[in-house]
Coordinates of C-alpha atoms and ligand atoms in Angstrom, one line a residue:
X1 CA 91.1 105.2 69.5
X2 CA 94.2 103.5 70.7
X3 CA 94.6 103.8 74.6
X4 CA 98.1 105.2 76.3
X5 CA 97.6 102.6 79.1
X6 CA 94.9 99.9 80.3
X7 CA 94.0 99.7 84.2
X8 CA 92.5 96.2 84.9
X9 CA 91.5 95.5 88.9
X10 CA 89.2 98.7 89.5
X11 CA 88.2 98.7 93.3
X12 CA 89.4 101.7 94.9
X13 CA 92.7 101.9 94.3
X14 CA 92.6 101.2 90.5
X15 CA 89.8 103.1 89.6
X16 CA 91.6 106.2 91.3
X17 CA 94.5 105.7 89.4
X18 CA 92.8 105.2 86.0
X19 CA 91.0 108.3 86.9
X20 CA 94.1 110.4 88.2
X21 CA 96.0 109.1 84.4
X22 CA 92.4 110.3 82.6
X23 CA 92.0 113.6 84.2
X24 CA 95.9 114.1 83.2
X25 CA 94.8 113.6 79.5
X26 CA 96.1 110.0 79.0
X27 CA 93.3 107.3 77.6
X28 CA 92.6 104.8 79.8
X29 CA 91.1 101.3 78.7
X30 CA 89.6 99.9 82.0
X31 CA 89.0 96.4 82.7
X32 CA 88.0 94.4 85.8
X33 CA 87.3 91.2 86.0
X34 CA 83.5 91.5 86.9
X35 CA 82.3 94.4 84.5
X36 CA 80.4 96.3 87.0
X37 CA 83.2 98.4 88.4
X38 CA 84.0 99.0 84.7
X39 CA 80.6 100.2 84.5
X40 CA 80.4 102.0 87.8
X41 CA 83.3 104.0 87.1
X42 CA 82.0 105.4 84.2
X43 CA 78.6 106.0 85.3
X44 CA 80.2 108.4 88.1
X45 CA 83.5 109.3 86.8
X46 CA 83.4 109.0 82.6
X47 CA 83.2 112.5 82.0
X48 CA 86.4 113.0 84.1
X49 CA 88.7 112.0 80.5
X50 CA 89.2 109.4 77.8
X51 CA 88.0 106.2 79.0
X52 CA 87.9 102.8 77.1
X53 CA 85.2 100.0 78.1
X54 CA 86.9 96.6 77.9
X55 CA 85.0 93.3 79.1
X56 CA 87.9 91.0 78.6
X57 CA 91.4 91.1 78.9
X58 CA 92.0 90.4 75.4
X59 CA 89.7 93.5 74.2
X60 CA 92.1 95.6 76.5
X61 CA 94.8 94.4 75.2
X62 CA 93.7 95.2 71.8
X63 CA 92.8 98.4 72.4
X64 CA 96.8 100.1 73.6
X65 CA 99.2 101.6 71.7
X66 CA 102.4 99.5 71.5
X67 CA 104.6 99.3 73.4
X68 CA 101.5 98.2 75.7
X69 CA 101.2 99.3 78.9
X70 CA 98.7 97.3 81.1
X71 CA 98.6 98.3 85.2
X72 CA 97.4 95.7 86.9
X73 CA 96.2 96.8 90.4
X74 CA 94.3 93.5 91.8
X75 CA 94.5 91.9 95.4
X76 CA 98.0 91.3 96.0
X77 CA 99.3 88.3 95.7
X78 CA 98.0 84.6 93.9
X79 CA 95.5 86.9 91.6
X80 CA 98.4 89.0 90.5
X81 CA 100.0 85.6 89.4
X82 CA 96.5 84.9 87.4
X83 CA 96.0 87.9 85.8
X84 CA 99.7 88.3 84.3
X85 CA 99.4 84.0 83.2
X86 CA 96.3 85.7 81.5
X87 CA 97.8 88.7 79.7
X88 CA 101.2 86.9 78.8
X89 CA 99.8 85.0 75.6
X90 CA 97.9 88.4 74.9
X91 CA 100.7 90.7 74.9
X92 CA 104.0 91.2 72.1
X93 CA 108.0 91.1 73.4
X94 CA 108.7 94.8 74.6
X95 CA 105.2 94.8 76.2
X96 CA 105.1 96.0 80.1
X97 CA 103.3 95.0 82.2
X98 CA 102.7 96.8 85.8
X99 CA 101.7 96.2 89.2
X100 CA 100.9 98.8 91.2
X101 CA 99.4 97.0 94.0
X102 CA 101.5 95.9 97.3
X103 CA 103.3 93.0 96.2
X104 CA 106.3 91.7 98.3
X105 CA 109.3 92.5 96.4
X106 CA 110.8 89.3 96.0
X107 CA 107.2 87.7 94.5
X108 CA 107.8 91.2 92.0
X109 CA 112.0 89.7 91.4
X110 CA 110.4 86.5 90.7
X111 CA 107.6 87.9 87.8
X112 CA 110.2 90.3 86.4
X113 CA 112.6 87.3 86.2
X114 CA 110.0 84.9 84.1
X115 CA 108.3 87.7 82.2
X116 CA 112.1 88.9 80.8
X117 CA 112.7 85.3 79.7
X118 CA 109.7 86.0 77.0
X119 CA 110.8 89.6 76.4
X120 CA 108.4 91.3 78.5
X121 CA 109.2 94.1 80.8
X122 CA 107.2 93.2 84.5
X123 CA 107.5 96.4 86.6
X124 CA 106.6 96.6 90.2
X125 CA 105.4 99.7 91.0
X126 CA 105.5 101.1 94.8
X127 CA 102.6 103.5 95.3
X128 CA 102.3 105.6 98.5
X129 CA 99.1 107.8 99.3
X130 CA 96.4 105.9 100.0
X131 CA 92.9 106.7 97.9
X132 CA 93.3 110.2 98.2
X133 CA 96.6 110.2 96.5
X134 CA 96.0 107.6 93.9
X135 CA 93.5 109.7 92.9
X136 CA 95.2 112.9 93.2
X137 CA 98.9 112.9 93.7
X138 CA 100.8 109.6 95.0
X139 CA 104.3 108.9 95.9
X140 CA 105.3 106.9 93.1
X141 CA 108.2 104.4 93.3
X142 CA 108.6 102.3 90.5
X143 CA 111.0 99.0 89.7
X144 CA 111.9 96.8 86.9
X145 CA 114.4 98.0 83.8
X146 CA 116.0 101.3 82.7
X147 CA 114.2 100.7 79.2
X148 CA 110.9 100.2 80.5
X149 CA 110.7 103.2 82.6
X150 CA 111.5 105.5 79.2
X151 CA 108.1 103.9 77.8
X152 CA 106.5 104.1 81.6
X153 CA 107.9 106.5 83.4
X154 CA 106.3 110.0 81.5
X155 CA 102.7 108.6 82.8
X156 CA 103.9 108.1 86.0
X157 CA 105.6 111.3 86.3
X158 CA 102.6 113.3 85.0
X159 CA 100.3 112.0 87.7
X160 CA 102.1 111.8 90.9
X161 CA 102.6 114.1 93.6
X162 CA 105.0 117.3 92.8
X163 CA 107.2 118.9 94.9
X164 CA 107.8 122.7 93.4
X165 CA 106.8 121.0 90.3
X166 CA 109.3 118.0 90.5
X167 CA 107.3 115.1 90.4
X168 CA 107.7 112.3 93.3
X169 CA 108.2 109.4 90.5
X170 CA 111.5 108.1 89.7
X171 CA 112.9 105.2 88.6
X172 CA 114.3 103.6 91.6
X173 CA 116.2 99.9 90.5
X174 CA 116.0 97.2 88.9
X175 CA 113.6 94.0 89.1
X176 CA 111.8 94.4 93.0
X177 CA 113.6 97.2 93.9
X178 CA 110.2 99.3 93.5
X179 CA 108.0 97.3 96.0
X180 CA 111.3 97.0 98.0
X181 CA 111.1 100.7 98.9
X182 CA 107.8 101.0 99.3
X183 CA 107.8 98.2 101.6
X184 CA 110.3 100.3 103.5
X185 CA 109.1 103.2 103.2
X186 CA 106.1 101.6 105.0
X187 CA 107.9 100.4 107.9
X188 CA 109.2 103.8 108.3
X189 CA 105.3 104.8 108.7
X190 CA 104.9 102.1 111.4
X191 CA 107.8 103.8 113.4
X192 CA 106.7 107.4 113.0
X193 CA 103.3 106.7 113.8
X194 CA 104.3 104.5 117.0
X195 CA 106.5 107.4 117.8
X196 CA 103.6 110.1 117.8
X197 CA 101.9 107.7 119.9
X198 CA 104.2 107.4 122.0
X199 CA 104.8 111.3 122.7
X200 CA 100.6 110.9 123.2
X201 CA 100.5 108.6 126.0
X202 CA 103.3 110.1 127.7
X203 CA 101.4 113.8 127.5
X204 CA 98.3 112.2 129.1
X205 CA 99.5 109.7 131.4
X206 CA 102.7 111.4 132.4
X207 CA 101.4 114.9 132.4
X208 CA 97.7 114.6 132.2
X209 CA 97.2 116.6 129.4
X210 CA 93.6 115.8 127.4
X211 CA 93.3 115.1 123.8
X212 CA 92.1 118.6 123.1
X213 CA 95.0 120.5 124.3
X214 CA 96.9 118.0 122.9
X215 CA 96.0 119.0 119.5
X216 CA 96.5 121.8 120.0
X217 CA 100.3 121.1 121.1
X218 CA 100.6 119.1 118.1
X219 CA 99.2 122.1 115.4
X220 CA 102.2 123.7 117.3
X221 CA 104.8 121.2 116.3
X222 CA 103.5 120.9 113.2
X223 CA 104.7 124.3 112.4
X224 CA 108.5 123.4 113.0
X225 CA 111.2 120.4 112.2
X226 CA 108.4 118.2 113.0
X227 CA 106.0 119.0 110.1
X228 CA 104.6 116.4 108.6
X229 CA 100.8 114.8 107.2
X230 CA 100.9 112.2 110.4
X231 CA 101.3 115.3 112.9
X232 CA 98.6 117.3 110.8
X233 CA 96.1 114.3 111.3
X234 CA 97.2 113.4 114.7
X235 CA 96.5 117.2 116.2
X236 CA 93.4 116.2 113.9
X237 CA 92.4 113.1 115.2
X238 CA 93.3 114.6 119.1
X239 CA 91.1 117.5 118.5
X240 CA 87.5 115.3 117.4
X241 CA 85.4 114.9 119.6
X242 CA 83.1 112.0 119.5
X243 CA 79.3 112.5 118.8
X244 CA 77.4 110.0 120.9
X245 CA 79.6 110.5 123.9
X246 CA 80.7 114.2 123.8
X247 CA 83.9 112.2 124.9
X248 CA 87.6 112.4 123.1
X249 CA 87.3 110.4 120.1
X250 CA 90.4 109.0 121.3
X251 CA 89.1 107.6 124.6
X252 CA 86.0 105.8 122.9
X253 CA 88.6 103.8 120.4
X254 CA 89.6 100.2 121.4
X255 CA 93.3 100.4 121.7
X256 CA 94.3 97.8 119.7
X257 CA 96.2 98.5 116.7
X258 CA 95.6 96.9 113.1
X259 CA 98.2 96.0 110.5
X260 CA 98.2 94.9 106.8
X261 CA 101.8 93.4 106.8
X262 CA 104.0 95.8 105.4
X263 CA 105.9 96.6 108.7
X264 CA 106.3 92.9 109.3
X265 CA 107.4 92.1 105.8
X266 CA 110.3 95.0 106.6
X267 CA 111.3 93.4 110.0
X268 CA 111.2 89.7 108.4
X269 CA 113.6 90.8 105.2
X270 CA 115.7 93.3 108.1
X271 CA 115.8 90.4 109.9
X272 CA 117.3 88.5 107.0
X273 CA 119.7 91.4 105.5
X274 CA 121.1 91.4 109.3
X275 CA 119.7 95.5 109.1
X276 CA 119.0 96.6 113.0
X277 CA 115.8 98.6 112.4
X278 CA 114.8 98.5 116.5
X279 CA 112.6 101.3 115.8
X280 CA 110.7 99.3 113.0
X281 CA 110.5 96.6 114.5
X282 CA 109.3 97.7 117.8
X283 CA 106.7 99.8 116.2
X284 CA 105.6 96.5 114.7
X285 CA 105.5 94.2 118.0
X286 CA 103.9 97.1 120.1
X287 CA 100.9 96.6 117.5
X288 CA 101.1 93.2 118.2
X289 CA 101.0 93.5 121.8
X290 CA 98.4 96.1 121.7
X291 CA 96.1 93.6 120.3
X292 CA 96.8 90.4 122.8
X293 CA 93.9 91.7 124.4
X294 CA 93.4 88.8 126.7
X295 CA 96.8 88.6 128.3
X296 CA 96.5 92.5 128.6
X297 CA 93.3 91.9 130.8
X298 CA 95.0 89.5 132.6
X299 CA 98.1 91.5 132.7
X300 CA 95.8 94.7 134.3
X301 CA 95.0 92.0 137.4
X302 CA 98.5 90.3 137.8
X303 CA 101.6 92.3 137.2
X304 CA 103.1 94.9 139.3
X305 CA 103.6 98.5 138.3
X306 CA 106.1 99.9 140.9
X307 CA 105.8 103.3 139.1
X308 CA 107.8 106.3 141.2
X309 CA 106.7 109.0 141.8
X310 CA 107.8 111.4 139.3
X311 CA 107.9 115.3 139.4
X312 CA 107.3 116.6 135.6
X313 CA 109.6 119.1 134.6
X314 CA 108.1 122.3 133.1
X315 CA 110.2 121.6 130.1
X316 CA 108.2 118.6 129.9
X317 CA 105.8 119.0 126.7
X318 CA 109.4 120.6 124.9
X319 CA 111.6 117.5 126.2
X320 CA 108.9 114.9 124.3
X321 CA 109.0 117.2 121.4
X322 CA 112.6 116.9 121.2
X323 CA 112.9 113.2 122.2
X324 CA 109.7 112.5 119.2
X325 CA 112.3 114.3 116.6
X326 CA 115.2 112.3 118.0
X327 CA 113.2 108.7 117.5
X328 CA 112.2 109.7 114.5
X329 CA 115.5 110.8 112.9
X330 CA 116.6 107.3 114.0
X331 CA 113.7 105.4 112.0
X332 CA 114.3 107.0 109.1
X333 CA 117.8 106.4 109.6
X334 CA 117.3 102.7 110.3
X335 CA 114.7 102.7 107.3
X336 CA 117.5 103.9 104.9
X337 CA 120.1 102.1 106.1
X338 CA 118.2 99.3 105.3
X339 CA 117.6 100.2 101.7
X340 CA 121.8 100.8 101.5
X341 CA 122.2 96.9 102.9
X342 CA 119.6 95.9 100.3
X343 CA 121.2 97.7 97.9
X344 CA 124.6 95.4 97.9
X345 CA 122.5 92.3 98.7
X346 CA 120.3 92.8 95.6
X347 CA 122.9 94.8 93.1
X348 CA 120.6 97.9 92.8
X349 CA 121.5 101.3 92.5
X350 CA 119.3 102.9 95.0
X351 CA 120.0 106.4 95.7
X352 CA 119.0 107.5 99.0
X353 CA 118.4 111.1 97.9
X354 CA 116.6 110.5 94.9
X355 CA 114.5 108.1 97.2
X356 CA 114.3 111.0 100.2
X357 CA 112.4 113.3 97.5
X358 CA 109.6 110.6 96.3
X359 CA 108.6 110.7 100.2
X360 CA 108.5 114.4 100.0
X361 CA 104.6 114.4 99.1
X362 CA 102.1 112.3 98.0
X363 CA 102.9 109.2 100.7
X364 CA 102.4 108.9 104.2
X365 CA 105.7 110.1 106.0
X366 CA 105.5 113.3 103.8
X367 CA 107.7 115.8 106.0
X368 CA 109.6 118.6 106.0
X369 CA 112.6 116.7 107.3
X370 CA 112.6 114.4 104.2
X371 CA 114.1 118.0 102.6
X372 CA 117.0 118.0 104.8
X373 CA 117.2 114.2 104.1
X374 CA 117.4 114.6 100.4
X375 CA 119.9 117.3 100.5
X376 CA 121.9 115.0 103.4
X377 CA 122.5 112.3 100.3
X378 CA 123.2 114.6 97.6
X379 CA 125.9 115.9 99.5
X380 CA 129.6 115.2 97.6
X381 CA 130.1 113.2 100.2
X382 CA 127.3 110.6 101.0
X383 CA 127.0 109.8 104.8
X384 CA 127.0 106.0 105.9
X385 CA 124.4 106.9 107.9
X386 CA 121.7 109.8 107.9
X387 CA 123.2 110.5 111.5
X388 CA 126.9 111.3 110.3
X389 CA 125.7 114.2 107.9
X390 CA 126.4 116.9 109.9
X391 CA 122.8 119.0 109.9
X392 CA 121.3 115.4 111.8
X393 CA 124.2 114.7 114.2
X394 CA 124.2 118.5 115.7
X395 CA 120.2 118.3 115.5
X396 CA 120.2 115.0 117.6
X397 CA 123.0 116.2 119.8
X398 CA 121.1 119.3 120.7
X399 CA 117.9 116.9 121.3
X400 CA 119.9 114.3 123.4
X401 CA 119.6 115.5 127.2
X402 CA 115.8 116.4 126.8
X403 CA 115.9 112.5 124.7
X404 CA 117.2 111.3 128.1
X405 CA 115.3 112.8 130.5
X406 CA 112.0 111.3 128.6
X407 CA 112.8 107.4 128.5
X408 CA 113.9 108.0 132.2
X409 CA 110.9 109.5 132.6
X410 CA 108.6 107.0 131.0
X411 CA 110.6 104.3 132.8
X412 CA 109.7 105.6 136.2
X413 CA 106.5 106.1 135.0
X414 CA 105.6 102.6 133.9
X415 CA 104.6 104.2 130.8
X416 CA 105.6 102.2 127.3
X417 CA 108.0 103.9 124.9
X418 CA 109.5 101.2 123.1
X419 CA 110.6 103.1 120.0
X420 CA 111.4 106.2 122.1
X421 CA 113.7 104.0 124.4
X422 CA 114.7 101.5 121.7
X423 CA 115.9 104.2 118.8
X424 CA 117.8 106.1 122.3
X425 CA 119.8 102.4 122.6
X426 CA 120.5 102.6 118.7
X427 CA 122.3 105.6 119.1
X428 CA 123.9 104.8 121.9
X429 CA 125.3 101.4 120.3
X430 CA 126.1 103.2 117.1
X431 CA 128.3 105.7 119.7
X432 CA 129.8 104.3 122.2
X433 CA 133.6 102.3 121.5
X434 CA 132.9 99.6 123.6
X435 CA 129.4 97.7 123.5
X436 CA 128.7 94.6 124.9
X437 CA 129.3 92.7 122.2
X438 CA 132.7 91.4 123.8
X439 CA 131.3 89.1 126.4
X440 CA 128.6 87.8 123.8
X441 CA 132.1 86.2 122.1
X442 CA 133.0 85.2 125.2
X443 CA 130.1 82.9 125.7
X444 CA 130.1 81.8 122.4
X445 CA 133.2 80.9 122.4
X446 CA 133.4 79.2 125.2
X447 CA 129.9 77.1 124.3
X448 CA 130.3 76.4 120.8
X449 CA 134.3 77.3 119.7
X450 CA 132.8 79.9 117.8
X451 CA 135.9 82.4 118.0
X452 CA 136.7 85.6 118.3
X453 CA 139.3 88.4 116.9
X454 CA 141.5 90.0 119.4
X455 CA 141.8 94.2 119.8
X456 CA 145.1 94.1 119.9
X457 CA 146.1 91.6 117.0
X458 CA 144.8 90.3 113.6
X459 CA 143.5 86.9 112.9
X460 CA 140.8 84.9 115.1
X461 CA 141.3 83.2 118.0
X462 CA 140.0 80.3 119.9
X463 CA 140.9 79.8 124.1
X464 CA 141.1 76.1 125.1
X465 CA 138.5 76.7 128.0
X466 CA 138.3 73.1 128.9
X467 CA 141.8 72.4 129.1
X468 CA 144.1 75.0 130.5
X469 CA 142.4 78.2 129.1
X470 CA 145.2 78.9 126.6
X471 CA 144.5 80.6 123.6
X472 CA 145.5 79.4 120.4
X473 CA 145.0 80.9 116.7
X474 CA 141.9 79.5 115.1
X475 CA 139.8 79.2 111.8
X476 CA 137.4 81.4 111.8
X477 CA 134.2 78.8 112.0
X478 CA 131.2 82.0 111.8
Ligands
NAP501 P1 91.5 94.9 96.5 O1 90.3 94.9 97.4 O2 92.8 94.6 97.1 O3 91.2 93.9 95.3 C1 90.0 94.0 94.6 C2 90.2 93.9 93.1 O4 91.0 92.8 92.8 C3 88.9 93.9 92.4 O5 89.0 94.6 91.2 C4 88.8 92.4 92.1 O6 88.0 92.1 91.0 C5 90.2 92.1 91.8 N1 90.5 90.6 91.9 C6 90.6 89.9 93.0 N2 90.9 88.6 92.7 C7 91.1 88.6 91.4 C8 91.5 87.6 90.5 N3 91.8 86.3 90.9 N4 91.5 87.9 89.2 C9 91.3 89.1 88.7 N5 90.9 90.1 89.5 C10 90.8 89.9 90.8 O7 91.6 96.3 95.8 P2 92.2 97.7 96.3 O8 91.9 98.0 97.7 O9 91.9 98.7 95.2 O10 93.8 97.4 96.2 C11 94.5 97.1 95.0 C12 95.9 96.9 95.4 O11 96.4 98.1 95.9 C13 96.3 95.8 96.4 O12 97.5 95.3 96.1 C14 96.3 96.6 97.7 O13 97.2 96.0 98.7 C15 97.0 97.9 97.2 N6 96.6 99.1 98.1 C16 97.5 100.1 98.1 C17 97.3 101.2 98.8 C18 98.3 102.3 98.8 O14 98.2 103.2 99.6 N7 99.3 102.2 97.9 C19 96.1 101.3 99.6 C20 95.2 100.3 99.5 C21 95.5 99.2 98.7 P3 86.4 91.8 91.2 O15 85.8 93.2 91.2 O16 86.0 91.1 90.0 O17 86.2 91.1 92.4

């Protein structure tokens, strides 16, 4: 029996996936490199579809229908390198191979880029959901060429998440452009989550209300613009109470927040594509500072809190709602505004609606606002930025005073809100005609003859600030 596709790497993530393309009636030759997971799998799971045992990569190989398909979904990074400098002599031009696994995007360019010079289609494949939705629905955002998606795609589409029966696969770009918006799509999930955190602390410490009527607040919300998976599990998470305690499970768990290295991998290439995502990369740094756990100790005994004393407004609860749905428009915002600077930088066709509806379901940032989002981009007219299509700039005008009152809030309060207060500044920069920007040439010029461009002529300009301050025209030296 000739398989559709071959899975090799089967630790959680691929053995969900081989069993998610199984139980949607594809065959699946499995592989890994020590056969015992093979051999788990199907212990548990091998009633669950078609399976094919393979012990080596060369028997797996063998055993697909051509064009081959061969998922590889391994540790990410030096053994994705080994396994493909394995299968290459294996496999025949028009071959594909795919990684499913979270590969940076420009390791994924670099594959595609060798693999196409032997006529092999390498195809990085972003996939959002965790182990549940490997297994039973994921986000699927895959990369690599048109052709190979026509061969690819079909699979991918069959076992991903669906929307009113659309599925959330499509082929998204070119080479990395795959892992390149999953990565983003990942720092969009650092920002939201921060952002729900946020709203949390500012609930108990500002207004003192406990995790259990918190969650129930948050079931609330997650009946209006803000419904989404990470409001489900935070009212979730709010309402559990721990057993060896009888103590909020959120009051027994070390506050120091984990990462894997998604969100910093989208601040480092933001960083490099000159994209201001403040609310990414704030949600990213208050991890970090979360865990310096020694200089927070230290920081508890020596610094200074001056908090005022703040009267809470009965609107208060309402006003962090509002200001949670304001940060998070702005994220997203950020987050896709990235993937349009990307998109010039790297020559892919990314289309932000299209894009919008894989988040839909399956991944983590599953919301009701990705809807609005998608239908924001399919508009005639494409906005340059999610907050210029009209539905998002009324809804964060009309969230804007209650926005306000929270950072000033929080600010009296000595309580954090760095993506609250930092996607407020964002908004306000992207706004206002005149920033600060002005004096910044200033200085520069003046240090380092850097010029600037005048608002009331063209060209660039240069003032002689050691000599007698005239202003001459310049070459612009940036
Ligand atoms: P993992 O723990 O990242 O990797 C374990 C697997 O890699 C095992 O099958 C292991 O084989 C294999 N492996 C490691 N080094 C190898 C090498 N040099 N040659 C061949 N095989 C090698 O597995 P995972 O947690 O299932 O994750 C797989 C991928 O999915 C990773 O890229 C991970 O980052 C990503 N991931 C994605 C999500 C998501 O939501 N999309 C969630 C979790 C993980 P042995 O059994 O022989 O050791």
């Amino acid at each position: 029996m000739s398989a559709h596709i071959g899975v090799t790497g089967l630790a959680v993530m691929g053995a969900n996936l081989a069993r998610n393309l199984a139980r949607n009636g594809f065959t699946v030759a499995l592989h890994n490199r020590s056969v015992g997971k093979t051999d788990t799998l199907l212990e548990k799971h091998g009633h669950e579809g078609d399976f094919v045992r393979t012990e080596s990569l060369e028997e797996l190989v063998n055993s697909l229908e051509k064009p081959r398909r061969v998922l590889i979904m391994v540790k990410a990074g030096k053994p994705v390198d080994s396994v493909i400098e394995q299968l290459e002599p294996l496999l025949e031009a028009g071959d594909i191979i795919i990684d499913a696994g979270n590969s940076h995007y420009e390791d994924t360019r670099r594959r595609e880029a060798a693999l196409a010079k032997k006529d092999l289609h390498f195809v990085g494949v972003g996939v959002s959901g965790g182990e549940e939705g490997a297994l039973n629905g994921p986000s699927i955002m895959p990369g690599g060429s048109k052709e190979s998606y026509e061969a690819l795609g079909p699979l991918l589409e069959k076992i991903s998440a669906k929307v009113d029966g659309e599925p959330c696969c499509a082929w998204v770009g070119t080479d990395g452009a795959g892992h390149f918006v999953k990565m983003v799509h990942n720092g969009i999930e650092y920002a939201d989550m921060q952002v729900i955190g946020e709203a949390f602390d500012l609930l108990r410490s500002g207004a003192g209300i406990e995790p259990a009527e918190q969650s129930k607040i948050f079931t609330e919300w997650n009946k209006g613009e803000l419904s989404s998976f990470l409001i489900e599990i935070s009212a979730e998470v709010l309402g559990h109470v721990d057993a060896k305690t009888g103590k909020p499970f959120v009051d027994v768990v070390v506050d120091a927040a984990g990462q894997k290295g998604t969100g910093r991998w989208t601040v480092i290439s933001a960083l490099e594509l000159g994209s201001p995502v403040s609310g990414i990369a704030e949600s990213v740094f208050a991890r970090a500072l979360s865990s310096q756990a020694d200089q927070r100790k230290l920081g508890q005994e020596l610094l200074a809190g001056e908090e005022a004393a703040v009267e809470i407004p009965e609107t208060f609860v309402e006003d962090v709602r509002q200001a949670l749905y304001a940060s998070k428009l702005v994220s997203y915002a950020q987050g896709l505004d990235m993937l349009t600077s990307a998109a010039k930088e790297y020559n892919w066709d990314l289309k932000l609606d299209e894009i919008a509806s894989l988040w839909r379901a399956g991944c983590i940032i599953r919301a009701e606002l990705l809807k609005d989002i998608t239908k924001a981009y399919a508009a005639d007219e494409k906005p340059a930025n999610l907050l210029f299509a009209p539905a998002f700039t009324k809804a964060i005008a009309d969230a804007l005073p209650a926005w306000r009152r929270v950072v000033a809030t929080a600010v009296q309060l000595g309580i954090p809100v760095p993506v609250f207060s930092s996607s407020l500044a964002y908004y306000d920069g992207l706004r206002r005609k005149r920033v600060a920007a002005a004096l910044i040439q200033g200085q520069r010029d003046l240090f380092g003859a850097h010029t600037y461009g005048r608002v009331d002529a063209e060209g660039t300009f240069h003032t002689l600030w050691g000599e007698d301050k005239s202003e001459i025209e310049a070459v612009d030296t940036h």
